[in-house]
PDB file of C-alpha atoms in Angstrom:
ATOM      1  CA  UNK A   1     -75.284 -18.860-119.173  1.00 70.00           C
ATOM      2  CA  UNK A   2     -76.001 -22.371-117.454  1.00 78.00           C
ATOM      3  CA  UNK A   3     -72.435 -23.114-116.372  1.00 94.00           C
ATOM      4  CA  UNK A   4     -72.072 -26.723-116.127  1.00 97.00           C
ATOM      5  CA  UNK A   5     -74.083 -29.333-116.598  1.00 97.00           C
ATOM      6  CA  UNK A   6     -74.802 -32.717-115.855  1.00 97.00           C
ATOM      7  CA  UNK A   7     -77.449 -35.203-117.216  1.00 97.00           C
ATOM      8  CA  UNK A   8     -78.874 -36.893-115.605  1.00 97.00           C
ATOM      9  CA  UNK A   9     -79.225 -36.096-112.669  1.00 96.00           C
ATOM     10  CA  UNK A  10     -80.390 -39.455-110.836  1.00 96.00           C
ATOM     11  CA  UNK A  11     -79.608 -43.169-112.261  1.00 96.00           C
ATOM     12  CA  UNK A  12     -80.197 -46.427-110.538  1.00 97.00           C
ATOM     13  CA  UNK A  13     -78.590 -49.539-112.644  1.00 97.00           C
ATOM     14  CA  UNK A  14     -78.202 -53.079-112.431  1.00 97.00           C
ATOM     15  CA  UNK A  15     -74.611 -54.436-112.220  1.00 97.00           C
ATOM     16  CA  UNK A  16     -72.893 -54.888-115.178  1.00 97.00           C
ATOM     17  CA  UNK A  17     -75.479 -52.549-117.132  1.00 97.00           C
ATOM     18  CA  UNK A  18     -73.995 -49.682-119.086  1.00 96.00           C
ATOM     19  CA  UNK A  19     -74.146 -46.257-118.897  1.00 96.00           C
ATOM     20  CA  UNK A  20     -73.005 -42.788-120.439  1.00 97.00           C
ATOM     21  CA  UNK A  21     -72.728 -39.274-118.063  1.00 98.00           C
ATOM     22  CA  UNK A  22     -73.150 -36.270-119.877  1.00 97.00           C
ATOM     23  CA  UNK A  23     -71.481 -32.989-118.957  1.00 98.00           C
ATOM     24  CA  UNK A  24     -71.558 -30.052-120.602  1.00 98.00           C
ATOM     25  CA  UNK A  25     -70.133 -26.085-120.308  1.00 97.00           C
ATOM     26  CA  UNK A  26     -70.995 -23.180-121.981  1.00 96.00           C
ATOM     27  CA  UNK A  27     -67.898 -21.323-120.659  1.00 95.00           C
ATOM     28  CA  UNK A  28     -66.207 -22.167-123.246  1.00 96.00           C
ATOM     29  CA  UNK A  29     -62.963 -24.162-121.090  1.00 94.00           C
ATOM     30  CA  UNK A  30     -59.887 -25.848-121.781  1.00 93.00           C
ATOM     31  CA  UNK A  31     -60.107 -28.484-119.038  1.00 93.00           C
ATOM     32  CA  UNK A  32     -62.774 -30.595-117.612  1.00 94.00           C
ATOM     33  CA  UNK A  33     -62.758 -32.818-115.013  1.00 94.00           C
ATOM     34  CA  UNK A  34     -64.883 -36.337-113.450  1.00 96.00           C
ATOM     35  CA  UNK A  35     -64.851 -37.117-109.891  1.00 95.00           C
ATOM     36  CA  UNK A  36     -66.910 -39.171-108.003  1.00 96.00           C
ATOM     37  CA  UNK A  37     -67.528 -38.730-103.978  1.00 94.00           C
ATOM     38  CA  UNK A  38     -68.224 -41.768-101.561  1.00 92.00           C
ATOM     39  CA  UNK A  39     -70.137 -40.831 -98.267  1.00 84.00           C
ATOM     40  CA  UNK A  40     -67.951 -38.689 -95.911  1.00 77.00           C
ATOM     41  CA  UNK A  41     -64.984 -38.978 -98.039  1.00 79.00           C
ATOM     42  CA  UNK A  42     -63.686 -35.904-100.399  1.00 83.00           C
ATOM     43  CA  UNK A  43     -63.606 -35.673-104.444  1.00 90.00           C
ATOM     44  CA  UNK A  44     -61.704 -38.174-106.168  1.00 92.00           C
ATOM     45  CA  UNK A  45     -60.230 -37.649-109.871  1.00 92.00           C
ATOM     46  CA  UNK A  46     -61.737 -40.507-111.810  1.00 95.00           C
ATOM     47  CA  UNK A  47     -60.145 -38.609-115.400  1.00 95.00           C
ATOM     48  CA  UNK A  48     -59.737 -35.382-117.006  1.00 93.00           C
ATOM     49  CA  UNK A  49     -59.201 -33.529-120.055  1.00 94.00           C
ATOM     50  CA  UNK A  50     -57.083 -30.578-120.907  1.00 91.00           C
ATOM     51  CA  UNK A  51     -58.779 -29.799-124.024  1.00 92.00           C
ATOM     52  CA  UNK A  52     -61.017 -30.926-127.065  1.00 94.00           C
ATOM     53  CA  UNK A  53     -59.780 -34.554-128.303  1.00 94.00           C
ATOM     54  CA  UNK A  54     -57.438 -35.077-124.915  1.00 94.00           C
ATOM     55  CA  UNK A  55     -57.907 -37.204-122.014  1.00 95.00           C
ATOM     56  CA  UNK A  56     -56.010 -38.547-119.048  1.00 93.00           C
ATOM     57  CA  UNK A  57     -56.279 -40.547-115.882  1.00 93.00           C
ATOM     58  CA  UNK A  58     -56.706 -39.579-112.560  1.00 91.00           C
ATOM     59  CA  UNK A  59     -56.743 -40.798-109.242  1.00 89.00           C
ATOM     60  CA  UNK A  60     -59.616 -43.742-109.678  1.00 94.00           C
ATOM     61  CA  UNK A  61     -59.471 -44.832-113.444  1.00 96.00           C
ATOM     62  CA  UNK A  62     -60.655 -48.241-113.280  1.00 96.00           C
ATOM     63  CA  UNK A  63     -64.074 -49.632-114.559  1.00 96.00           C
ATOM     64  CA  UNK A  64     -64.774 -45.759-116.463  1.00 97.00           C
ATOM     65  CA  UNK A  65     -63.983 -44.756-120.040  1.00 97.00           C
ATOM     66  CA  UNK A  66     -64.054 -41.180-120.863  1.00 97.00           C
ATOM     67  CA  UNK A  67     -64.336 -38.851-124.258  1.00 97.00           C
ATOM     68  CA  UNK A  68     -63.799 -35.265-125.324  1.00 97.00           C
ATOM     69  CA  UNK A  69     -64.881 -35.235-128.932  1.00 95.00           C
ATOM     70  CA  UNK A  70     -66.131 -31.105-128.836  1.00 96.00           C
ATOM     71  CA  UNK A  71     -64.838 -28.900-126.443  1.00 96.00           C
ATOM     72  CA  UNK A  72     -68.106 -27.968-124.671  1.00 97.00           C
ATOM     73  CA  UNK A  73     -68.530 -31.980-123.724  1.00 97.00           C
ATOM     74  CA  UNK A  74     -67.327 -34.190-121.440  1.00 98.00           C
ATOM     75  CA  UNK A  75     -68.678 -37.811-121.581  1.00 98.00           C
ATOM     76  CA  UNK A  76     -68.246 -40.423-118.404  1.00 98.00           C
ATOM     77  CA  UNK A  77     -68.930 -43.906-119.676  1.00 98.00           C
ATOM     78  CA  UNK A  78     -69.419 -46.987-117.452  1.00 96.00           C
ATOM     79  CA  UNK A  79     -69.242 -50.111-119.524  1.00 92.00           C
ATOM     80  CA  UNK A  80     -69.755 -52.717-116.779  1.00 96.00           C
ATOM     81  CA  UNK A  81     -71.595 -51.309-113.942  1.00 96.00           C
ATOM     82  CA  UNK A  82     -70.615 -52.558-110.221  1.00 97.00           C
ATOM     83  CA  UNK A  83     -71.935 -51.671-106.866  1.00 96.00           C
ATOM     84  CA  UNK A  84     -68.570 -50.377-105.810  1.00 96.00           C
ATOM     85  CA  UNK A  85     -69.510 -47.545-108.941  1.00 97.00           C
ATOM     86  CA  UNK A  86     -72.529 -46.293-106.460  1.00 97.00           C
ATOM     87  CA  UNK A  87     -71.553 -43.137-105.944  1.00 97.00           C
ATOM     88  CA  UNK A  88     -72.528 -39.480-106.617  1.00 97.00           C
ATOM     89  CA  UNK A  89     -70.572 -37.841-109.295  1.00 98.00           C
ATOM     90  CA  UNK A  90     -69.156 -34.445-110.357  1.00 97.00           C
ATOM     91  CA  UNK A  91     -68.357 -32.895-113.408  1.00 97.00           C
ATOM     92  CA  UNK A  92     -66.609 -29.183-113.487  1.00 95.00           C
ATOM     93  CA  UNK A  93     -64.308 -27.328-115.922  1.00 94.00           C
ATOM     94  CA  UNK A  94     -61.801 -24.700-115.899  1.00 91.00           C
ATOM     95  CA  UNK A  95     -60.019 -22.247-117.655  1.00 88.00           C
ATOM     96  CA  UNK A  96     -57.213 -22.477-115.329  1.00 80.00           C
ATOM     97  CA  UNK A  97     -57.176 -25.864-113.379  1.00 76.00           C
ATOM     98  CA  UNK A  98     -57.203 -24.078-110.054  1.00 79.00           C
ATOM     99  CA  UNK A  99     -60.753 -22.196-110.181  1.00 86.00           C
ATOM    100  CA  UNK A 100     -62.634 -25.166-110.988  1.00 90.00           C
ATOM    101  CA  UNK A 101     -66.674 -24.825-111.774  1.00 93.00           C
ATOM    102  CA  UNK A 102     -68.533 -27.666-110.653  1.00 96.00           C
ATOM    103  CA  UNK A 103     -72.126 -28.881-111.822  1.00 97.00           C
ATOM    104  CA  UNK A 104     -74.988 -30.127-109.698  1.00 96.00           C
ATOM    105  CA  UNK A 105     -73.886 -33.793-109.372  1.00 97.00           C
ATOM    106  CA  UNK A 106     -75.496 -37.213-110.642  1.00 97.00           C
ATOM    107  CA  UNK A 107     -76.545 -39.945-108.167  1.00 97.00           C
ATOM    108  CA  UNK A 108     -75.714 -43.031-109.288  1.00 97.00           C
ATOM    109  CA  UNK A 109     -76.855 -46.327-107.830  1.00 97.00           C
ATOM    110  CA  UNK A 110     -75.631 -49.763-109.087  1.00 97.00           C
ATOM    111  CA  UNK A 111     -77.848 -52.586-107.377  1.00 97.00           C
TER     112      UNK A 111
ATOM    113  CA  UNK B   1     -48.783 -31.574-104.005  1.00 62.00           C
ATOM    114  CA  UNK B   2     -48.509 -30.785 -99.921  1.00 64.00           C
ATOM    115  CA  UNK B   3     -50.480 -32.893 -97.892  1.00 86.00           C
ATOM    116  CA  UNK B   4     -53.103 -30.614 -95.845  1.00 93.00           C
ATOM    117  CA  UNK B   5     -54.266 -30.994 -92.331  1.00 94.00           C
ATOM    118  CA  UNK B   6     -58.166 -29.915 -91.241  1.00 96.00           C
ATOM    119  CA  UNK B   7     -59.741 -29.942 -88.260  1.00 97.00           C
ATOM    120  CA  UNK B   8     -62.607 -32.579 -89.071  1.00 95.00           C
ATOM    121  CA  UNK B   9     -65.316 -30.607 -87.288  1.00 97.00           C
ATOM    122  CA  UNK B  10     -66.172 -26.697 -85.983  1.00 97.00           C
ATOM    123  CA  UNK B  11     -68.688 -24.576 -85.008  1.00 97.00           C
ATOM    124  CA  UNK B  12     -69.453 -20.756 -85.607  1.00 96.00           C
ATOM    125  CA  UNK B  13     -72.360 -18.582 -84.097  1.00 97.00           C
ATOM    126  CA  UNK B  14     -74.321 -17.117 -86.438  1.00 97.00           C
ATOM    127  CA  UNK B  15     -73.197 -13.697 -87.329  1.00 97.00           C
ATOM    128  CA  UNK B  16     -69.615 -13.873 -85.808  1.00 97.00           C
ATOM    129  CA  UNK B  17     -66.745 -14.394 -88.026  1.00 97.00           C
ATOM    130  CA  UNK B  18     -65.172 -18.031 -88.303  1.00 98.00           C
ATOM    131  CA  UNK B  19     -61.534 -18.781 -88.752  1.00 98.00           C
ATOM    132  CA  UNK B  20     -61.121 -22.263 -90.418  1.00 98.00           C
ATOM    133  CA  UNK B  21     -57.097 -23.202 -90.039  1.00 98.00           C
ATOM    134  CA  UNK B  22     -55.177 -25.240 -92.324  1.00 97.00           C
ATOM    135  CA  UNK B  23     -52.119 -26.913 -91.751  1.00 96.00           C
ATOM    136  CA  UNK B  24     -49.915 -27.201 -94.949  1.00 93.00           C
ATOM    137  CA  UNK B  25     -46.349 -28.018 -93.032  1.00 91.00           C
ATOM    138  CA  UNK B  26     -44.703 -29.312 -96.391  1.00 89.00           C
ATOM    139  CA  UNK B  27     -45.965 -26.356 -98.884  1.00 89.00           C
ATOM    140  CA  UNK B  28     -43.097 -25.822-101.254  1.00 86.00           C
ATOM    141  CA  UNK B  29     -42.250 -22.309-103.061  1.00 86.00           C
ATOM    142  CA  UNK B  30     -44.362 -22.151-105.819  1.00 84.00           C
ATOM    143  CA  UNK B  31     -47.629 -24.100-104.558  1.00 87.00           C
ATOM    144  CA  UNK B  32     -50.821 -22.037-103.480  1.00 90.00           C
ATOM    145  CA  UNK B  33     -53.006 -22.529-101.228  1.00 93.00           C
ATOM    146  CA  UNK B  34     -56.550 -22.922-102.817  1.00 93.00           C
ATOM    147  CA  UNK B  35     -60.273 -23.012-100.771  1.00 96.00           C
ATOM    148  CA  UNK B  36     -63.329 -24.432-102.185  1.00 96.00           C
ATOM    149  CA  UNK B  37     -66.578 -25.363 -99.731  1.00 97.00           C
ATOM    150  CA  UNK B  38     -69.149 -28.158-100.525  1.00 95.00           C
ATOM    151  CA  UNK B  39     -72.827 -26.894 -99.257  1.00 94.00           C
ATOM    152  CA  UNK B  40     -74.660 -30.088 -98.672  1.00 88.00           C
ATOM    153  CA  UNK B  41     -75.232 -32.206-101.933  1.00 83.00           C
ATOM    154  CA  UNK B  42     -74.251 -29.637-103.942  1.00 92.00           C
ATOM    155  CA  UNK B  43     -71.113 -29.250-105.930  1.00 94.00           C
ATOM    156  CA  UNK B  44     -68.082 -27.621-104.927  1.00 94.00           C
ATOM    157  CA  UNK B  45     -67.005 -23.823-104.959  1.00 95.00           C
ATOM    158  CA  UNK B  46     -63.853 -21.748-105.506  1.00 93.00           C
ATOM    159  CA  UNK B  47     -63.574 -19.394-102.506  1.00 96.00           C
ATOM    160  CA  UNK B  48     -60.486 -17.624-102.812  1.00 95.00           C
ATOM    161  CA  UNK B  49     -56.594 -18.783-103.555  1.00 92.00           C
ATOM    162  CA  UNK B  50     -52.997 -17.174-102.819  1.00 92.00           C
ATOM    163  CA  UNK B  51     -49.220 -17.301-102.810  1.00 91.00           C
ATOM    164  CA  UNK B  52     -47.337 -15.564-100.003  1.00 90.00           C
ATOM    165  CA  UNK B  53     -49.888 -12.200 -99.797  1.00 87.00           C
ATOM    166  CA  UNK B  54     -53.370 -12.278 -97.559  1.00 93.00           C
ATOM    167  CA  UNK B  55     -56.237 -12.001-100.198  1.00 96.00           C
ATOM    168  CA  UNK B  56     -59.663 -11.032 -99.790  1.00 96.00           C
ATOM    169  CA  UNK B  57     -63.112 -11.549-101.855  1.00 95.00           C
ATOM    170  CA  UNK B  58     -66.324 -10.373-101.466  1.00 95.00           C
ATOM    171  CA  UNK B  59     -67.061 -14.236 -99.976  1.00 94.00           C
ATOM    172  CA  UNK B  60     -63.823 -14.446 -97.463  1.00 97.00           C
ATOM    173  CA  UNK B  61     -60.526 -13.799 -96.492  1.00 98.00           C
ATOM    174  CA  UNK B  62     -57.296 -15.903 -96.621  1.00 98.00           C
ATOM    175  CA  UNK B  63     -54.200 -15.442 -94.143  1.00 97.00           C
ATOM    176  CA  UNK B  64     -51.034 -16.944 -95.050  1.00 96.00           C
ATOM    177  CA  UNK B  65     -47.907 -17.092 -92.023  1.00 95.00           C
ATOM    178  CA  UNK B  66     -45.213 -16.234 -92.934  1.00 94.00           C
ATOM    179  CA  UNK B  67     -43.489 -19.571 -93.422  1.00 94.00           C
ATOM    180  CA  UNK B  68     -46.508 -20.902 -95.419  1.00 94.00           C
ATOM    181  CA  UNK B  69     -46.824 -23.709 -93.417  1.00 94.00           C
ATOM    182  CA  UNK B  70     -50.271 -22.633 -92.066  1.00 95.00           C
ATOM    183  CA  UNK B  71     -53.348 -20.486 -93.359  1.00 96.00           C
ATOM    184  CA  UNK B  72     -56.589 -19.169 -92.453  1.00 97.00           C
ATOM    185  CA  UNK B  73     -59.610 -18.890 -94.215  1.00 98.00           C
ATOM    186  CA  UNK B  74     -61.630 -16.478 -92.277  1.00 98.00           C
ATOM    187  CA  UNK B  75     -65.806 -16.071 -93.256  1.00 97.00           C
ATOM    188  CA  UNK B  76     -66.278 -12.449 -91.595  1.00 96.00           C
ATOM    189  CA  UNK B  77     -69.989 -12.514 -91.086  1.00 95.00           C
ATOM    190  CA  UNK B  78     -71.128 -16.594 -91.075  1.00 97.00           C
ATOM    191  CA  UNK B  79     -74.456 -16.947 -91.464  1.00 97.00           C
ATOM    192  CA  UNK B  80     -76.805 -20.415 -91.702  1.00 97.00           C
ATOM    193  CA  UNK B  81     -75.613 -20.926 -95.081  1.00 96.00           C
ATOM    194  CA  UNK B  82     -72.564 -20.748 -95.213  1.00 97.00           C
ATOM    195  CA  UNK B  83     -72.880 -24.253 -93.068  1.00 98.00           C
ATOM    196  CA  UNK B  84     -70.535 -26.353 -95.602  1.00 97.00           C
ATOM    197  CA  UNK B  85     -67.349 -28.765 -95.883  1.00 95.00           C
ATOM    198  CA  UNK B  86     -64.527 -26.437 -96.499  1.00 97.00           C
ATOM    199  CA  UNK B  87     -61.546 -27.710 -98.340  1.00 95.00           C
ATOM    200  CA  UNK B  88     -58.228 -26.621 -98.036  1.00 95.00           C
ATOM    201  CA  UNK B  89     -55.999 -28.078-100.836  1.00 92.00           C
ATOM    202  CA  UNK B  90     -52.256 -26.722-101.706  1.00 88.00           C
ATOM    203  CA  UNK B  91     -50.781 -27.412-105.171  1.00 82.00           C
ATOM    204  CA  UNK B  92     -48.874 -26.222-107.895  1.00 73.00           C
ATOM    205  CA  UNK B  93     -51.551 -26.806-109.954  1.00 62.00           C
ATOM    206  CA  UNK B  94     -48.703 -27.119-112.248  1.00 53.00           C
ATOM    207  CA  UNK B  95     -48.424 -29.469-115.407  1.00 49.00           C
ATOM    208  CA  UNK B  96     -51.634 -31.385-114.476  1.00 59.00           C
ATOM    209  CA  UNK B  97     -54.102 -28.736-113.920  1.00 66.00           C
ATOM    210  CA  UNK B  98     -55.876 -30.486-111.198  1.00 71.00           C
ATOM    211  CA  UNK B  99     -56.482 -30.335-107.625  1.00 79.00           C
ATOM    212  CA  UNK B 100     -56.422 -33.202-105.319  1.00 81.00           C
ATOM    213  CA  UNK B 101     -59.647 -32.630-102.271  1.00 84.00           C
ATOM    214  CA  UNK B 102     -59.180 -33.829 -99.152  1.00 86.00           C
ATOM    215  CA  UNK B 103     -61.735 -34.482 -96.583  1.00 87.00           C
ATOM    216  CA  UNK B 104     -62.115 -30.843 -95.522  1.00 93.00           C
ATOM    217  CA  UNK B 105     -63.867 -29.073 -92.313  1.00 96.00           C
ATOM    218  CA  UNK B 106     -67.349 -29.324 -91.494  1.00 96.00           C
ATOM    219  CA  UNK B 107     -68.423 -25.822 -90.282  1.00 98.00           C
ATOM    220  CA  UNK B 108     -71.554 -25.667 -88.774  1.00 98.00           C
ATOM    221  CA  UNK B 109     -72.925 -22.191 -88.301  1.00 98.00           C
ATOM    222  CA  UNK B 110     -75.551 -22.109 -85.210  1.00 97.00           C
ATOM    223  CA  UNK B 111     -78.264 -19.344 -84.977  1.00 95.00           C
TER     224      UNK B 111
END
Protein backbone atom coordinates (compact mmCIF):
# COMPACT_ATOMS: atom_id res chain seq x y z
CA UNK A 1 0.00 0.00 0.00
CA UNK A 2 2.03 3.18 -1.25
CA UNK A 3 -0.57 5.80 -0.35
CA UNK A 4 -0.07 8.66 -2.53
CA UNK A 5 2.05 9.42 -4.97
CA UNK A 6 3.67 11.96 -6.84
CA UNK A 7 5.99 11.87 -9.95
CA UNK A 8 8.24 13.39 -10.17
CA UNK A 9 9.58 14.34 -7.59
CA UNK A 10 12.03 17.29 -8.73
CA UNK A 11 11.50 19.46 -12.11
CA UNK A 12 13.37 22.51 -13.16
CA UNK A 13 11.71 24.20 -16.49
CA UNK A 14 12.15 27.01 -18.65
CA UNK A 15 9.30 29.58 -18.78
CA UNK A 16 6.67 28.94 -20.92
CA UNK A 17 7.72 25.10 -21.20
CA UNK A 18 5.04 22.57 -20.42
CA UNK A 19 4.57 20.17 -18.01
CA UNK A 20 2.23 17.29 -16.59
CA UNK A 21 2.24 16.25 -12.47
CA UNK A 22 1.29 12.90 -11.83
CA UNK A 23 -0.49 11.77 -8.68
CA UNK A 24 -1.67 8.72 -7.90
CA UNK A 25 -3.62 6.64 -4.78
CA UNK A 26 -4.10 3.27 -4.18
CA UNK A 27 -6.70 3.98 -1.44
CA UNK A 28 -9.09 3.81 -3.57
CA UNK A 29 -10.72 7.80 -2.80
CA UNK A 30 -13.41 9.89 -3.89
CA UNK A 31 -11.58 13.23 -3.73
CA UNK A 32 -8.20 14.43 -4.59
CA UNK A 33 -6.73 17.50 -4.20
CA UNK A 34 -3.50 20.01 -5.81
CA UNK A 35 -1.94 22.59 -3.77
CA UNK A 36 1.07 24.27 -4.15
CA UNK A 37 3.15 25.98 -1.06
CA UNK A 38 5.35 29.22 -1.49
CA UNK A 39 8.20 29.62 1.18
CA UNK A 40 6.77 30.34 4.70
CA UNK A 41 3.32 30.57 3.49
CA UNK A 42 0.60 27.58 4.08
CA UNK A 43 -1.15 25.16 1.34
CA UNK A 44 -3.04 26.75 -1.25
CA UNK A 45 -5.96 24.90 -3.31
CA UNK A 46 -4.82 25.21 -6.89
CA UNK A 47 -8.06 22.49 -7.92
CA UNK A 48 -9.72 19.45 -6.84
CA UNK A 49 -11.79 16.62 -7.69
CA UNK A 50 -14.62 14.91 -5.96
CA UNK A 51 -14.51 11.89 -7.97
CA UNK A 52 -13.51 10.05 -11.31
CA UNK A 53 -14.39 12.45 -14.42
CA UNK A 54 -15.02 15.71 -11.93
CA UNK A 55 -13.01 18.67 -11.35
CA UNK A 56 -13.24 22.09 -9.79
CA UNK A 57 -11.32 25.20 -8.90
CA UNK A 58 -9.80 26.21 -5.93
CA UNK A 59 -8.19 28.94 -4.37
CA UNK A 60 -5.21 29.60 -7.16
CA UNK A 61 -6.64 28.31 -10.58
CA UNK A 62 -4.83 30.35 -12.95
CA UNK A 63 -2.01 29.20 -15.41
CA UNK A 64 -2.93 25.07 -14.30
CA UNK A 65 -5.27 22.66 -16.06
CA UNK A 66 -6.26 19.61 -14.26
CA UNK A 67 -7.83 15.92 -15.19
CA UNK A 68 -9.46 12.98 -13.45
CA UNK A 69 -9.95 10.47 -16.22
CA UNK A 70 -9.62 7.06 -13.59
CA UNK A 71 -10.25 7.37 -10.16
CA UNK A 72 -6.81 6.36 -8.83
CA UNK A 73 -5.24 9.58 -10.92
CA UNK A 74 -4.96 12.95 -10.55
CA UNK A 75 -3.09 14.89 -13.32
CA UNK A 76 -1.67 18.73 -12.71
CA UNK A 77 -0.88 20.21 -16.09
CA UNK A 78 1.07 23.46 -16.64
CA UNK A 79 0.70 24.59 -20.20
CA UNK A 80 2.79 27.79 -20.06
CA UNK A 81 5.29 27.63 -17.40
CA UNK A 82 6.16 31.03 -15.39
CA UNK A 83 8.51 31.75 -12.60
CA UNK A 84 5.67 32.82 -10.39
CA UNK A 85 4.69 28.64 -10.90
CA UNK A 86 8.13 27.90 -8.80
CA UNK A 87 6.84 26.34 -6.14
CA UNK A 88 6.71 22.95 -4.34
CA UNK A 89 3.56 21.08 -4.82
CA UNK A 90 1.18 18.64 -3.06
CA UNK A 91 -1.07 16.14 -4.08
CA UNK A 92 -3.40 14.17 -1.33
CA UNK A 93 -6.81 12.42 -1.44
CA UNK A 94 -9.56 11.60 0.78
CA UNK A 95 -12.35 9.60 1.47
CA UNK A 96 -13.88 12.24 3.48
CA UNK A 97 -12.45 15.77 2.62
CA UNK A 98 -11.44 16.37 6.20
CA UNK A 99 -8.70 13.48 6.76
CA UNK A 100 -6.75 14.37 3.86
CA UNK A 101 -3.52 12.01 2.82
CA UNK A 102 -0.85 13.89 1.39
CA UNK A 103 2.14 12.61 -0.89
CA UNK A 104 5.80 13.52 -0.70
CA UNK A 105 5.68 16.77 -2.74
CA UNK A 106 7.29 17.83 -6.23
CA UNK A 107 9.77 20.74 -6.46
CA UNK A 108 9.19 22.65 -9.20
CA UNK A 109 11.45 25.35 -10.56
CA UNK A 110 10.54 27.60 -13.56
CA UNK A 111 13.77 29.66 -14.62
CA UNK B 1 -15.03 28.62 6.99
CA UNK B 2 -13.79 30.48 10.51
CA UNK B 3 -10.80 32.32 10.21
CA UNK B 4 -8.08 30.76 12.75
CA UNK B 5 -5.56 32.54 14.83
CA UNK B 6 -1.85 30.77 15.66
CA UNK B 7 0.76 31.82 17.51
CA UNK B 8 3.53 32.06 14.66
CA UNK B 9 6.27 30.54 16.79
CA UNK B 10 6.78 28.14 20.21
CA UNK B 11 8.99 26.13 21.90
CA UNK B 12 8.67 22.75 23.90
CA UNK B 13 11.45 20.85 25.95
CA UNK B 14 11.96 17.67 24.90
CA UNK B 15 9.92 15.19 26.76
CA UNK B 16 7.36 17.66 28.36
CA UNK B 17 4.01 17.97 26.91
CA UNK B 18 3.22 21.06 24.54
CA UNK B 19 -0.06 22.84 24.35
CA UNK B 20 -0.41 24.56 20.88
CA UNK B 21 -3.66 27.11 21.22
CA UNK B 22 -5.89 28.06 18.54
CA UNK B 23 -8.05 30.85 18.36
CA UNK B 24 -11.25 30.15 16.25
CA UNK B 25 -13.50 33.30 17.70
CA UNK B 26 -16.07 33.00 14.70
CA UNK B 27 -16.53 28.96 14.67
CA UNK B 28 -20.16 28.43 13.82
CA UNK B 29 -22.34 25.25 15.03
CA UNK B 30 -21.60 22.71 12.78
CA UNK B 31 -17.78 23.46 11.81
CA UNK B 32 -14.91 21.27 13.42
CA UNK B 33 -11.95 21.99 14.33
CA UNK B 34 -9.35 19.91 12.30
CA UNK B 35 -5.18 19.59 13.07
CA UNK B 36 -2.73 18.53 10.57
CA UNK B 37 1.34 19.24 11.14
CA UNK B 38 3.88 19.72 8.24
CA UNK B 39 7.42 18.01 9.37
CA UNK B 40 9.93 19.86 7.32
CA UNK B 41 9.56 19.29 3.45
CA UNK B 42 7.36 16.73 3.90
CA UNK B 43 3.68 16.63 3.28
CA UNK B 44 1.05 17.29 5.62
CA UNK B 45 -0.69 15.01 8.34
CA UNK B 46 -4.14 14.52 9.89
CA UNK B 47 -3.65 14.66 13.68
CA UNK B 48 -6.88 14.50 15.18
CA UNK B 49 -10.43 16.52 14.55
CA UNK B 50 -13.67 17.28 16.78
CA UNK B 51 -17.01 18.94 17.36
CA UNK B 52 -17.91 20.07 20.88
CA UNK B 53 -16.22 16.73 22.84
CA UNK B 54 -12.20 16.61 23.80
CA UNK B 55 -10.75 13.73 21.58
CA UNK B 56 -7.72 11.85 21.93
CA UNK B 57 -5.37 9.62 19.50
CA UNK B 58 -2.58 7.67 20.01
CA UNK B 59 -0.55 10.96 18.36
CA UNK B 60 -2.39 13.88 20.59
CA UNK B 61 -5.07 15.33 22.30
CA UNK B 62 -7.59 18.10 21.35
CA UNK B 63 -9.45 20.45 23.98
CA UNK B 64 -12.34 22.32 22.87
CA UNK B 65 -13.89 25.43 25.50
CA UNK B 66 -16.83 25.42 25.89
CA UNK B 67 -17.90 28.24 23.59
CA UNK B 68 -15.74 26.81 20.73
CA UNK B 69 -14.10 29.81 20.23
CA UNK B 70 -10.69 28.38 21.33
CA UNK B 71 -8.89 24.84 21.31
CA UNK B 72 -5.89 23.07 22.28
CA UNK B 73 -3.96 20.63 20.67
CA UNK B 74 -1.85 19.17 23.34
CA UNK B 75 1.40 16.59 22.18
CA UNK B 76 1.77 14.76 25.73
CA UNK B 77 5.30 13.55 25.40
CA UNK B 78 7.14 16.00 22.47
CA UNK B 79 10.03 14.65 21.38
CA UNK B 80 12.72 16.02 18.47
CA UNK B 81 10.40 14.96 15.90
CA UNK B 82 7.59 16.02 16.45
CA UNK B 83 9.43 19.61 15.59
CA UNK B 84 6.74 20.64 12.76
CA UNK B 85 4.26 23.52 11.49
CA UNK B 86 1.03 22.68 13.10
CA UNK B 87 -2.12 23.78 11.44
CA UNK B 88 -5.18 24.55 12.97
CA UNK B 89 -8.01 24.93 10.36
CA UNK B 90 -11.98 25.02 11.30
CA UNK B 91 -14.55 24.17 8.60
CA UNK B 92 -17.59 22.57 7.77
CA UNK B 93 -15.91 20.71 5.43
CA UNK B 94 -19.31 20.81 4.06
CA UNK B 95 -20.36 20.82 0.26
CA UNK B 96 -16.74 21.38 -0.92
CA UNK B 97 -14.84 18.79 0.83
CA UNK B 98 -11.81 20.84 1.31
CA UNK B 99 -9.86 22.50 3.87
CA UNK B 100 -8.41 25.88 3.62
CA UNK B 101 -4.42 25.86 5.64
CA UNK B 102 -3.34 28.67 7.16
CA UNK B 103 0.10 29.53 8.12
CA UNK B 104 0.14 27.38 11.27
CA UNK B 105 2.65 27.20 14.46
CA UNK B 106 6.14 26.40 14.27
CA UNK B 107 6.88 24.15 17.31
CA UNK B 108 10.26 23.59 17.96
CA UNK B 109 10.98 20.81 20.40
CA UNK B 110 14.55 21.42 22.22
CA UNK B 111 16.52 18.45 23.77
Amino acid sequence: NAGVTQTPKFRVLKTGQSMTLLCAQDMNHEYMYWYRQDPGMGLRLIHYSVGEGTTAKGEVPDGYNVSRLKKQNFLLGLESAAPSQTSVYFCASSNTGYEQYFGPGTRLTVT
Amino acid sequence: DAKTTQPPSMDCAEGRAANLPCNHSTISGNEYVYWYRQIHSQGPQYIIHGLKNNETNEMASLIITEDRKSSTLILPHATLRDTAVYYCIADSGGSNYKLTFGKGTLLTVNP
